[in-house]
PDB file of C-alpha atoms in Angstrom:
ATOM      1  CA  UNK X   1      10.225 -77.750 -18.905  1.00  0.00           C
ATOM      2  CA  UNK X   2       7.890 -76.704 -15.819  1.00  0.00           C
ATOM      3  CA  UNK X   3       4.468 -75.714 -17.129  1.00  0.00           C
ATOM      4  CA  UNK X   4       4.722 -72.674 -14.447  1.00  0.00           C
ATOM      5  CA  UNK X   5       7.956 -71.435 -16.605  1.00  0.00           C
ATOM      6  CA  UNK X   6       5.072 -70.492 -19.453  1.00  0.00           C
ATOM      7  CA  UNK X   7       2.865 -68.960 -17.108  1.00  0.00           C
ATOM      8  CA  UNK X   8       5.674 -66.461 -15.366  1.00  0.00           C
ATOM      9  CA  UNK X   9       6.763 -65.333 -18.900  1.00  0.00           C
ATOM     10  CA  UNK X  10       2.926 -63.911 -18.809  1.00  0.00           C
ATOM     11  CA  UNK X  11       1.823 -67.322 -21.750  1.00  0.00           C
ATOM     12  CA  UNK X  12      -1.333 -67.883 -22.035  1.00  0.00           C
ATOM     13  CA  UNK X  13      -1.081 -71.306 -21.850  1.00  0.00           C
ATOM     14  CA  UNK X  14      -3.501 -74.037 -23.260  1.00  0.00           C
ATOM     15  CA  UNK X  15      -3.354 -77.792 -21.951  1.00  0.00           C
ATOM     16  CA  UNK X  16      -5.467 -80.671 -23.793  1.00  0.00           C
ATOM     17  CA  UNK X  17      -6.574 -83.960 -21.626  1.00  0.00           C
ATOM     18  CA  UNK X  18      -5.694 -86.994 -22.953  1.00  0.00           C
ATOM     19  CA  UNK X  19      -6.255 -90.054 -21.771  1.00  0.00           C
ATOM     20  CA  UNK X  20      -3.989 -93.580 -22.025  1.00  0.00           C
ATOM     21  CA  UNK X  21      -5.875 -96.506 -23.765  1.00  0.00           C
ATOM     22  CA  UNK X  22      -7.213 -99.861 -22.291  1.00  0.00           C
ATOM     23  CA  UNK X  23      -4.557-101.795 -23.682  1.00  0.00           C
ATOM     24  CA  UNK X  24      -0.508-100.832 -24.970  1.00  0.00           C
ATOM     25  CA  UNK X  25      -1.561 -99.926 -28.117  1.00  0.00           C
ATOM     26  CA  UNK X  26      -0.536 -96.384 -28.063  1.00  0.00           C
ATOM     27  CA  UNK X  27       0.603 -95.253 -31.399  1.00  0.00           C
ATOM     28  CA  UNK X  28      -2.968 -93.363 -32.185  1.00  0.00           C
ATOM     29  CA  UNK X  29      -2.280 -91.608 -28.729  1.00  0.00           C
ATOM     30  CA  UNK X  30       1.358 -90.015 -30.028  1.00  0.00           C
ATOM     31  CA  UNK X  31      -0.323 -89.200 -32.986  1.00  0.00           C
ATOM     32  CA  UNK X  32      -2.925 -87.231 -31.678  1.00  0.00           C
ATOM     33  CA  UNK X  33      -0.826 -85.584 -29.083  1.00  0.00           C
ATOM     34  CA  UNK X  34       1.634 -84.418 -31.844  1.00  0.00           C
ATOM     35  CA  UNK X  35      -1.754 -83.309 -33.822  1.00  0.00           C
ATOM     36  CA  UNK X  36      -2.894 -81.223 -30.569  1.00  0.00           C
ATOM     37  CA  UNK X  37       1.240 -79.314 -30.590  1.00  0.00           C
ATOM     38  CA  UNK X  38       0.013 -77.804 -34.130  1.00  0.00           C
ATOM     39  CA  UNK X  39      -3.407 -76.566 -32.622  1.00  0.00           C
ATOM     40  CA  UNK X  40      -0.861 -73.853 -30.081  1.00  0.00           C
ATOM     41  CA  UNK X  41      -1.378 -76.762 -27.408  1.00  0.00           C
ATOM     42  CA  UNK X  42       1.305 -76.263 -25.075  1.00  0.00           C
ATOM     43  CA  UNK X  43       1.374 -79.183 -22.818  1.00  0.00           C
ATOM     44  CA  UNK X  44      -1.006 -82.900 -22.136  1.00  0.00           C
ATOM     45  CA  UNK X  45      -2.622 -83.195 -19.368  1.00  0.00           C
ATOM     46  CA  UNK X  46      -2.663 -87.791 -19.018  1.00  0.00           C
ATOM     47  CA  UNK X  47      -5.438 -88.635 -16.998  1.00  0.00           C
ATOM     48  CA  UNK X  48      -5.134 -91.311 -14.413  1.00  0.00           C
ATOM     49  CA  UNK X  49      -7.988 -93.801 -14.793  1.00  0.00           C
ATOM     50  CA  UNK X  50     -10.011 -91.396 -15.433  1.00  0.00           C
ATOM     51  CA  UNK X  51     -14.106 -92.042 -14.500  1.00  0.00           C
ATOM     52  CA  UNK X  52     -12.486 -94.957 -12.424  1.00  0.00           C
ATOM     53  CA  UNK X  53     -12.007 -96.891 -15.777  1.00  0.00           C
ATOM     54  CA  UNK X  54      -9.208 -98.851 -15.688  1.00  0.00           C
ATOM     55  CA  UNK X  55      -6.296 -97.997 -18.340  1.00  0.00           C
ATOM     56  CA  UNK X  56      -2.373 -97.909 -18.755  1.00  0.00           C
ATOM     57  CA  UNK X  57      -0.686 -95.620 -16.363  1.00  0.00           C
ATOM     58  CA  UNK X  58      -0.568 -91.950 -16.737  1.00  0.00           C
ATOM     59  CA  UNK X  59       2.986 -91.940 -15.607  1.00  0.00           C
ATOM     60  CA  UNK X  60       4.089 -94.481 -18.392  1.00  0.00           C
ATOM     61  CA  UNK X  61       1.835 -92.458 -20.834  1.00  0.00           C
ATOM     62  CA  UNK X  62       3.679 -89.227 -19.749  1.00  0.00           C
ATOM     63  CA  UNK X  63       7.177 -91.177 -20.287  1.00  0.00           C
ATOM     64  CA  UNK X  64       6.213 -92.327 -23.727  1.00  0.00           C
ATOM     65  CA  UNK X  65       5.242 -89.023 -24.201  1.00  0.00           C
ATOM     66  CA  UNK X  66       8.603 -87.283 -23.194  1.00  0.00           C
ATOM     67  CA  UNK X  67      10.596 -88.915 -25.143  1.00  0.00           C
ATOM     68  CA  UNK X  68       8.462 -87.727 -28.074  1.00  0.00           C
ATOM     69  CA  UNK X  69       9.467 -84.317 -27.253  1.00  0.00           C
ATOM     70  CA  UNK X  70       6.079 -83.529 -25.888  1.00  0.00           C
ATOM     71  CA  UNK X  71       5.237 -81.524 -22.506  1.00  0.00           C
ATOM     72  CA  UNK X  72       3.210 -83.832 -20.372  1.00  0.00           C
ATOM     73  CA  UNK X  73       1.279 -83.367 -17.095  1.00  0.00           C
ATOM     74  CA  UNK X  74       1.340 -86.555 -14.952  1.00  0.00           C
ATOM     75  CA  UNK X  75      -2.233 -86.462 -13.950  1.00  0.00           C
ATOM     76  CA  UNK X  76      -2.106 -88.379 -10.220  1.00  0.00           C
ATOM     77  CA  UNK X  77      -5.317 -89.297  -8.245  1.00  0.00           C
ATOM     78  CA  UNK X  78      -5.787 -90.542  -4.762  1.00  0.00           C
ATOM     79  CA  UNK X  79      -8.532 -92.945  -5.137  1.00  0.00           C
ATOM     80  CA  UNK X  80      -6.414 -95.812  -5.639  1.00  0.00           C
ATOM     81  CA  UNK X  81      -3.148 -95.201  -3.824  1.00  0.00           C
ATOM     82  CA  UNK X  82      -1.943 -94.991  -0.395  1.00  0.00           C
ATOM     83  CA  UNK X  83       0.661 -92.282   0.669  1.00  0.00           C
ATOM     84  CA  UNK X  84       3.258 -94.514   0.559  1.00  0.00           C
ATOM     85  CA  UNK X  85       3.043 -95.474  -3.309  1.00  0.00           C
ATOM     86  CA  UNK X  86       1.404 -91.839  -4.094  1.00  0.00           C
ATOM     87  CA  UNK X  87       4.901 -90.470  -3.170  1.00  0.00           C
ATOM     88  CA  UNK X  88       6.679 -93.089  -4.718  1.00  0.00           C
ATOM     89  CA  UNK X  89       4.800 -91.916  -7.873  1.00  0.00           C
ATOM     90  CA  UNK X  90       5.919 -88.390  -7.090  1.00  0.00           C
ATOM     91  CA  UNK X  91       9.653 -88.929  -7.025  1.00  0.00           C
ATOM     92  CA  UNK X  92       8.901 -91.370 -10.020  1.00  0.00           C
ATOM     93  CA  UNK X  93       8.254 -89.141 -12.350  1.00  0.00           C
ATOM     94  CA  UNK X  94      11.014 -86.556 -11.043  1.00  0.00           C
ATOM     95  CA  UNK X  95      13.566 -89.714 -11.600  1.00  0.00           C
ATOM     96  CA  UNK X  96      11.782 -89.767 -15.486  1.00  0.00           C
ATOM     97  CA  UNK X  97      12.415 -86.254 -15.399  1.00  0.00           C
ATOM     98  CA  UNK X  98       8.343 -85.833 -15.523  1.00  0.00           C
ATOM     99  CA  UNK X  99       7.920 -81.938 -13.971  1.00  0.00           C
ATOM    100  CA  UNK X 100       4.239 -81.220 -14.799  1.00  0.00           C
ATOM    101  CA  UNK X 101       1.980 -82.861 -12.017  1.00  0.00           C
ATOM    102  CA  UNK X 102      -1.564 -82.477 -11.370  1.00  0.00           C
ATOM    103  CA  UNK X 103      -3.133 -83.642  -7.719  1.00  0.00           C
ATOM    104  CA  UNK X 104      -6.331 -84.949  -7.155  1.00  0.00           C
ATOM    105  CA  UNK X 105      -8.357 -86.656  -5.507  1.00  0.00           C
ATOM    106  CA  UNK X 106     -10.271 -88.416  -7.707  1.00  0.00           C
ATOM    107  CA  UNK X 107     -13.774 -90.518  -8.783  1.00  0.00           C
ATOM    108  CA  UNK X 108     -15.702 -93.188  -6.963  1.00  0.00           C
ATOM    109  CA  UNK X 109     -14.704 -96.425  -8.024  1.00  0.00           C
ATOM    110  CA  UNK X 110     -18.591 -97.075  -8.643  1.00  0.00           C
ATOM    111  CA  UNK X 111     -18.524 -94.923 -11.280  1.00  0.00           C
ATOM    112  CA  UNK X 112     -16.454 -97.164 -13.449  1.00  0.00           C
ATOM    113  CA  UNK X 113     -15.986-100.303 -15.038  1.00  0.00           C
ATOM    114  CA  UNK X 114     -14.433-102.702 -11.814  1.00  0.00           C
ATOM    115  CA  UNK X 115     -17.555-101.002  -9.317  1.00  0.00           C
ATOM    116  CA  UNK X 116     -16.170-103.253  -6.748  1.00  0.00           C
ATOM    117  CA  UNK X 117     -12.992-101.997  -6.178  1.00  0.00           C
ATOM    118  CA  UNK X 118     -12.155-100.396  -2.883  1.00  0.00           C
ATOM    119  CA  UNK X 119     -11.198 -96.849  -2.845  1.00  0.00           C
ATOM    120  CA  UNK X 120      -8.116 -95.964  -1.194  1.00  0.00           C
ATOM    121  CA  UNK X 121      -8.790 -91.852  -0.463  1.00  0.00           C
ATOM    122  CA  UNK X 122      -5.380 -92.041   2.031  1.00  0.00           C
ATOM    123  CA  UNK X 123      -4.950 -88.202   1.047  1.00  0.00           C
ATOM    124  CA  UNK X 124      -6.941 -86.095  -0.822  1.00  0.00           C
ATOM    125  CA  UNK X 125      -5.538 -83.421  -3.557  1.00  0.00           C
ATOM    126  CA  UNK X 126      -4.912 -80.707  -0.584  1.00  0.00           C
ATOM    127  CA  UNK X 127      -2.673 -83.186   1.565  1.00  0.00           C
ATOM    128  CA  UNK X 128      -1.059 -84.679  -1.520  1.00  0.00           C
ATOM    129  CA  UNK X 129      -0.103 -81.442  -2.798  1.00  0.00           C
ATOM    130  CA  UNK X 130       1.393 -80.495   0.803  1.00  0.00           C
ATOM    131  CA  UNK X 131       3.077 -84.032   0.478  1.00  0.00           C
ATOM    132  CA  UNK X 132       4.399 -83.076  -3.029  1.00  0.00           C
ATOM    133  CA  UNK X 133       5.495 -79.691  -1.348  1.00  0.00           C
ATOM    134  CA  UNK X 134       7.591 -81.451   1.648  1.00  0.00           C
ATOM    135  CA  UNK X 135       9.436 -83.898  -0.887  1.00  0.00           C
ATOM    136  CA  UNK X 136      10.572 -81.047  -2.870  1.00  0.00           C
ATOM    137  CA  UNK X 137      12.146 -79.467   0.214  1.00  0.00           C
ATOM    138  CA  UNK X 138      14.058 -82.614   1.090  1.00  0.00           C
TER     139      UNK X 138
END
């Protein structure tokens, strides 16, 4: 289900941010998610490295997720992608039948805990979500 599905049936809808652990270890994650569904949460937003901390994947987080019968939002930065694998990403998650996205553009990598990564910034959140936009057009 599309996220924007609740919103034209007038929902007020409430999202909590989760965010994938440093390792596979996931179980606690599912747990809490399905603790968050009884608190009127409608959907999880999985943050993608967020702070610039490296952790699993947000898409593979949102799969997991999924197939738990849970209504995740594939959280997608552009710090560390180009345009190339940030729409590969994109039609991804429609191939996992992920629907929820949310574009940005993300932290400084000298915020977290590799400070001397290099950024990638190809796109930022406007021109990804115009990229997002085109792909759904064909």
């Amino acid at each position: 289900m599309r996220i924007t599905e609740l919103f034209q049936r007038d929902e007020f809808v409430l999202t909590a941010e989760v965010g994938p652990p440093k390792g596979v270890e996931i179980d606690h994650l599912i747990k809490d998610a399905h603790e968050y569904l009884k608190t009127r949460v409608h959907a999880l937003n999985v943050t993608d490295n967020q702070s610039s901390v490296m952790r699993t994947g947000s898409l593979a987080t949102c799969k997991v997720l999924k197939d738990e019968g849970l209504l995740p939002i594939f959280q997608i930065t552009c710090r560390d992608r180009n345009r190339i694998a940030l729409q590969s990403d994109v039609l991804s998650a429609a191939l996992l039948g992920i629907e929820n996205l949310l574009l940005l553009t993300g932290d400084y990598t000298t915020l977290g805990d590799n400070p001397q990564a290099k950024p990638v910034f190809d796109l930022d959140s406007v021109s990804l979500i115009h990229a997002v936009k085109r792909l759904e057009e064909g």
